[in-house]
């Protein structure tokens, strides 16, 4: 079955770059997503990438996709304290059932 | 744009009662809505997929008679937890898929509903 794995915790200093990694098993995934969840809140879509792309940049966010290795990463440049949250990687086929990773807790130290 | 709301944001109820949670897409039409459940410090697990005007499709292990889903319009889906028990206490999150214009295959999430059953 589908499986998505992420590192559980990342701690960075304010101003540094953060890189959150994710691996997935379903080679038929068409979309891969990064969501952010702040305490007690729902999920905020940060960015997504279509499976035929290998990179997408959106302001401070850069998504890299290595389809051969089924590896996805999210880089946050100039990380701020407001970026502290849980980041979920997810994959789907044509926007149907989303399969989530367990989430990576990002802690930003000032 | 692409805002999804949920109501209520939190609810406390007695064991044995039923609780209804609403999910609305505020500025787009959503033919498909999804209901997720999240346990503390864990990921989201899909419970069911709800298509407007038809019966919901439940994931394996989710009791359809326990978690009743209605998707009567393009902007509203409801989840009713029937005869709630303490083990139903959880964070319930809905999402809606925008099929008009924007990214067609992206799910936008509501803020979640915290259910506590005493």
Tab-separated table of C-alpha atoms in Angstrom:
chain	number	residue	atom	x	y	z
A	1	UNK	CA	0.000	0.000	0.000
A	2	UNK	CA	0.969	3.635	-0.082
A	3	UNK	CA	3.313	4.902	2.558
A	4	UNK	CA	4.815	8.326	3.230
A	5	UNK	CA	7.656	8.819	5.670
A	6	UNK	CA	9.169	11.932	7.141
A	7	UNK	CA	11.783	12.831	9.674
A	8	UNK	CA	10.036	13.636	12.950
A	9	UNK	CA	11.827	16.705	14.213
A	10	UNK	CA	13.990	19.546	12.954
A	11	UNK	CA	15.460	22.421	14.919
A	12	UNK	CA	17.027	25.434	13.221
A	13	UNK	CA	18.117	28.936	14.156
A	14	UNK	CA	16.194	31.941	12.951
A	15	UNK	CA	17.584	33.115	9.623
A	16	UNK	CA	18.967	29.710	8.651
A	17	UNK	CA	17.474	27.497	5.963
A	18	UNK	CA	15.336	24.509	6.903
A	19	UNK	CA	15.131	21.367	4.823
A	20	UNK	CA	12.387	18.862	5.534
A	21	UNK	CA	12.583	15.513	3.785
A	22	UNK	CA	9.943	13.015	2.760
A	23	UNK	CA	9.932	9.674	0.965
A	24	UNK	CA	6.957	7.939	-0.561
A	25	UNK	CA	6.341	4.533	-2.047
A	26	UNK	CA	3.551	4.972	-4.591
A	27	UNK	CA	5.143	5.529	-7.978
A	28	UNK	CA	1.757	6.404	-9.490
A	29	UNK	CA	1.393	9.533	-7.346
A	30	UNK	CA	0.538	12.502	-9.507
A	31	UNK	CA	0.635	15.288	-6.948
A	32	UNK	CA	2.849	15.801	-3.922
A	33	UNK	CA	2.021	18.401	-1.325
A	34	UNK	CA	3.405	20.200	1.650
A	35	UNK	CA	0.978	21.310	4.343
A	36	UNK	CA	1.637	23.330	7.488
A	37	UNK	CA	-0.274	22.851	10.729
A	38	UNK	CA	-0.041	25.232	13.640
A	39	UNK	CA	-1.135	24.108	17.128
A	40	UNK	CA	-4.868	23.427	17.364
A	41	UNK	CA	-5.483	24.441	13.765
A	42	UNK	CA	-6.278	22.779	10.464
A	43	UNK	CA	-3.871	22.290	7.611
A	44	UNK	CA	-2.669	25.099	5.406
A	45	UNK	CA	-1.553	24.180	1.906
A	46	UNK	CA	1.923	25.592	1.431
A	47	UNK	CA	2.796	24.302	-1.986
A	48	UNK	CA	2.411	21.338	-4.282
A	49	UNK	CA	4.292	19.844	-7.171
A	50	UNK	CA	3.090	17.810	-10.090
A	51	UNK	CA	4.947	14.558	-10.580
A	52	UNK	CA	6.461	15.526	-13.925
A	53	UNK	CA	8.301	18.467	-12.345
A	54	UNK	CA	11.519	18.262	-10.412
A	55	UNK	CA	11.559	21.669	-8.797
A	56	UNK	CA	9.178	24.396	-7.825
A	57	UNK	CA	9.998	27.687	-6.134
A	58	UNK	CA	7.520	29.929	-4.396
A	59	UNK	CA	9.030	32.878	-2.517
A	60	UNK	CA	10.917	31.382	0.442
A	61	UNK	CA	9.837	27.849	-0.366
A	62	UNK	CA	11.631	25.482	-2.722
A	63	UNK	CA	10.313	22.001	-3.422
A	64	UNK	CA	12.603	19.388	-4.939
A	65	UNK	CA	11.264	16.121	-6.305
A	66	UNK	CA	13.417	13.136	-7.179
A	67	UNK	CA	10.922	10.832	-8.782
A	68	UNK	CA	13.425	8.048	-9.332
A	69	UNK	CA	14.209	7.856	-5.618
A	70	UNK	CA	10.651	8.881	-4.596
A	71	UNK	CA	12.097	11.651	-2.479
A	72	UNK	CA	10.539	15.040	-1.848
A	73	UNK	CA	12.020	17.918	0.095
A	74	UNK	CA	10.865	21.322	1.262
A	75	UNK	CA	13.422	24.043	1.782
A	76	UNK	CA	12.425	27.146	3.719
A	77	UNK	CA	14.872	29.995	3.230
A	78	UNK	CA	15.492	32.543	5.988
A	79	UNK	CA	13.417	30.571	8.492
A	80	UNK	CA	11.426	32.716	10.920
A	81	UNK	CA	9.913	31.942	14.324
A	82	UNK	CA	6.496	32.051	12.672
A	83	UNK	CA	7.525	29.042	10.609
A	84	UNK	CA	7.502	26.870	13.739
A	85	UNK	CA	4.783	24.292	13.114
A	86	UNK	CA	4.242	20.718	11.972
A	87	UNK	CA	4.853	20.139	8.281
A	88	UNK	CA	3.084	17.303	6.520
A	89	UNK	CA	4.116	15.760	3.255
A	90	UNK	CA	1.265	14.127	1.311
A	91	UNK	CA	0.746	12.387	-1.993
A	92	UNK	CA	-2.293	11.662	-4.092
A	93	UNK	CA	-3.386	10.392	-7.436
A	94	UNK	CA	-5.288	13.125	-9.237
A	95	UNK	CA	-6.349	14.822	-6.018
A	96	UNK	CA	-8.139	11.842	-4.618
A	97	UNK	CA	-7.252	10.172	-1.341
A	98	UNK	CA	-4.412	12.059	0.293
A	99	UNK	CA	-1.863	9.893	2.074
A	100	UNK	CA	-0.005	11.840	4.717
A	101	UNK	CA	3.315	11.381	6.380
A	102	UNK	CA	3.482	11.531	10.168
A	103	UNK	CA	4.579	15.147	10.128
A	104	UNK	CA	7.845	16.921	10.908
A	105	UNK	CA	7.939	19.255	13.876
A	106	UNK	CA	9.957	22.333	12.951
A	107	UNK	CA	11.265	24.379	15.846
A	108	UNK	CA	12.857	27.706	15.104
A	109	UNK	CA	15.114	29.131	17.772
A	110	UNK	CA	15.552	32.882	17.988
B	1	UNK	CA	-9.801	32.418	-1.856
B	2	UNK	CA	-10.275	28.662	-1.290
B	3	UNK	CA	-11.547	29.008	2.265
B	4	UNK	CA	-13.104	26.089	4.090
B	5	UNK	CA	-14.874	26.571	7.403
B	6	UNK	CA	-15.965	24.102	10.043
B	7	UNK	CA	-18.538	24.460	12.758
B	8	UNK	CA	-18.295	24.061	15.642
B	9	UNK	CA	-14.594	24.539	16.303
B	10	UNK	CA	-14.901	22.542	19.488
B	11	UNK	CA	-17.623	20.557	21.194
B	12	UNK	CA	-17.962	18.653	24.442
B	13	UNK	CA	-20.753	16.126	24.723
B	14	UNK	CA	-21.945	13.330	26.961
B	15	UNK	CA	-21.437	9.704	26.062
B	16	UNK	CA	-24.356	8.353	24.039
B	17	UNK	CA	-25.325	11.618	22.372
B	18	UNK	CA	-24.874	12.510	18.702
B	19	UNK	CA	-22.814	15.397	17.415
B	20	UNK	CA	-23.009	17.055	14.003
B	21	UNK	CA	-20.034	18.819	12.444
B	22	UNK	CA	-20.454	21.055	9.413
B	23	UNK	CA	-17.907	21.687	6.683
B	24	UNK	CA	-18.456	24.533	4.221
B	25	UNK	CA	-16.524	25.758	1.216
B	26	UNK	CA	-17.001	29.507	1.395
B	27	UNK	CA	-15.832	30.821	-1.944
B	28	UNK	CA	-15.815	27.859	-4.272
B	29	UNK	CA	-17.910	24.866	-5.178
B	30	UNK	CA	-16.726	21.502	-3.993
B	31	UNK	CA	-18.208	18.415	-5.530
B	32	UNK	CA	-15.950	16.327	-3.320
B	33	UNK	CA	-15.254	16.763	0.373
B	34	UNK	CA	-13.115	14.588	2.594
B	35	UNK	CA	-13.303	13.857	6.315
B	36	UNK	CA	-10.150	13.150	8.299
B	37	UNK	CA	-9.457	12.257	11.876
B	38	UNK	CA	-6.289	13.230	13.706
B	39	UNK	CA	-5.177	11.773	17.014
B	40	UNK	CA	-2.827	13.782	19.237
B	41	UNK	CA	0.641	14.102	17.750
B	42	UNK	CA	-0.293	11.866	14.862
B	43	UNK	CA	-1.004	12.271	11.203
B	44	UNK	CA	-4.374	12.598	9.533
B	45	UNK	CA	-6.278	9.482	8.621
B	46	UNK	CA	-8.873	9.660	5.893
B	47	UNK	CA	-12.268	8.489	7.144
B	48	UNK	CA	-14.447	8.982	4.097
B	49	UNK	CA	-14.834	10.704	0.763
B	50	UNK	CA	-18.080	12.551	0.222
B	51	UNK	CA	-19.448	13.382	-3.210
B	52	UNK	CA	-22.291	15.828	-3.606
B	53	UNK	CA	-25.592	14.078	-4.112
B	54	UNK	CA	-24.328	10.550	-3.561
B	55	UNK	CA	-23.375	8.228	-0.733
B	56	UNK	CA	-20.020	8.660	0.931
B	57	UNK	CA	-17.214	6.179	0.394
B	58	UNK	CA	-15.769	5.026	3.688
B	59	UNK	CA	-12.224	3.848	4.319
B	60	UNK	CA	-11.655	0.380	5.634
B	61	UNK	CA	-12.324	0.156	9.350
B	62	UNK	CA	-14.564	3.225	9.525
B	63	UNK	CA	-18.130	2.402	10.603
B	64	UNK	CA	-20.569	4.094	8.263
B	65	UNK	CA	-23.419	3.802	10.757
B	66	UNK	CA	-21.305	5.454	13.403
B	67	UNK	CA	-20.050	8.322	11.261
B	68	UNK	CA	-22.902	9.542	9.080
B	69	UNK	CA	-21.921	11.804	6.223
B	70	UNK	CA	-24.268	13.959	4.191
B	71	UNK	CA	-23.200	16.099	1.243
B	72	UNK	CA	-26.395	17.743	0.144
B	73	UNK	CA	-24.989	20.763	-1.655
B	74	UNK	CA	-21.872	21.888	-3.469
B	75	UNK	CA	-20.757	23.900	-0.468
B	76	UNK	CA	-21.802	21.859	2.554
B	77	UNK	CA	-20.973	18.450	3.976
B	78	UNK	CA	-21.874	17.246	7.456
B	79	UNK	CA	-20.393	14.532	9.647
B	80	UNK	CA	-22.581	13.188	12.441
B	81	UNK	CA	-20.932	11.115	15.131
B	82	UNK	CA	-23.772	8.968	16.429
B	83	UNK	CA	-23.940	7.610	19.973
B	84	UNK	CA	-20.558	9.126	20.734
B	85	UNK	CA	-18.190	7.418	23.162
B	86	UNK	CA	-14.985	8.659	24.777
B	87	UNK	CA	-12.879	6.812	22.188
B	88	UNK	CA	-14.475	9.012	19.508
B	89	UNK	CA	-12.789	12.032	21.076
B	90	UNK	CA	-10.473	13.413	18.440
B	91	UNK	CA	-9.728	16.284	16.080
B	92	UNK	CA	-11.898	16.026	12.981
B	93	UNK	CA	-10.787	17.904	9.895
B	94	UNK	CA	-12.592	18.261	6.595
B	95	UNK	CA	-11.215	19.250	3.240
B	96	UNK	CA	-12.796	20.268	-0.032
B	97	UNK	CA	-11.554	19.906	-3.552
B	98	UNK	CA	-11.899	22.904	-5.806
B	99	UNK	CA	-12.901	21.879	-9.294
B	100	UNK	CA	-13.418	25.295	-10.834
B	101	UNK	CA	-10.518	27.352	-12.106
B	102	UNK	CA	-7.617	27.075	-9.669
B	103	UNK	CA	-5.547	24.001	-9.115
B	104	UNK	CA	-8.114	21.362	-9.795
B	105	UNK	CA	-6.673	18.595	-7.727
B	106	UNK	CA	-5.845	20.367	-4.500
B	107	UNK	CA	-7.652	19.825	-1.243
B	108	UNK	CA	-8.202	22.834	0.984
B	109	UNK	CA	-8.628	22.104	4.653
B	110	UNK	CA	-10.957	23.424	7.287
B	111	UNK	CA	-9.647	24.550	10.694
B	112	UNK	CA	-10.804	21.366	12.391
B	113	UNK	CA	-13.285	20.482	15.132
B	114	UNK	CA	-12.109	19.239	18.513
B	115	UNK	CA	-14.589	16.691	19.866
B	116	UNK	CA	-14.416	15.626	23.494
B	117	UNK	CA	-16.814	12.953	24.691
B	118	UNK	CA	-17.215	12.668	28.435
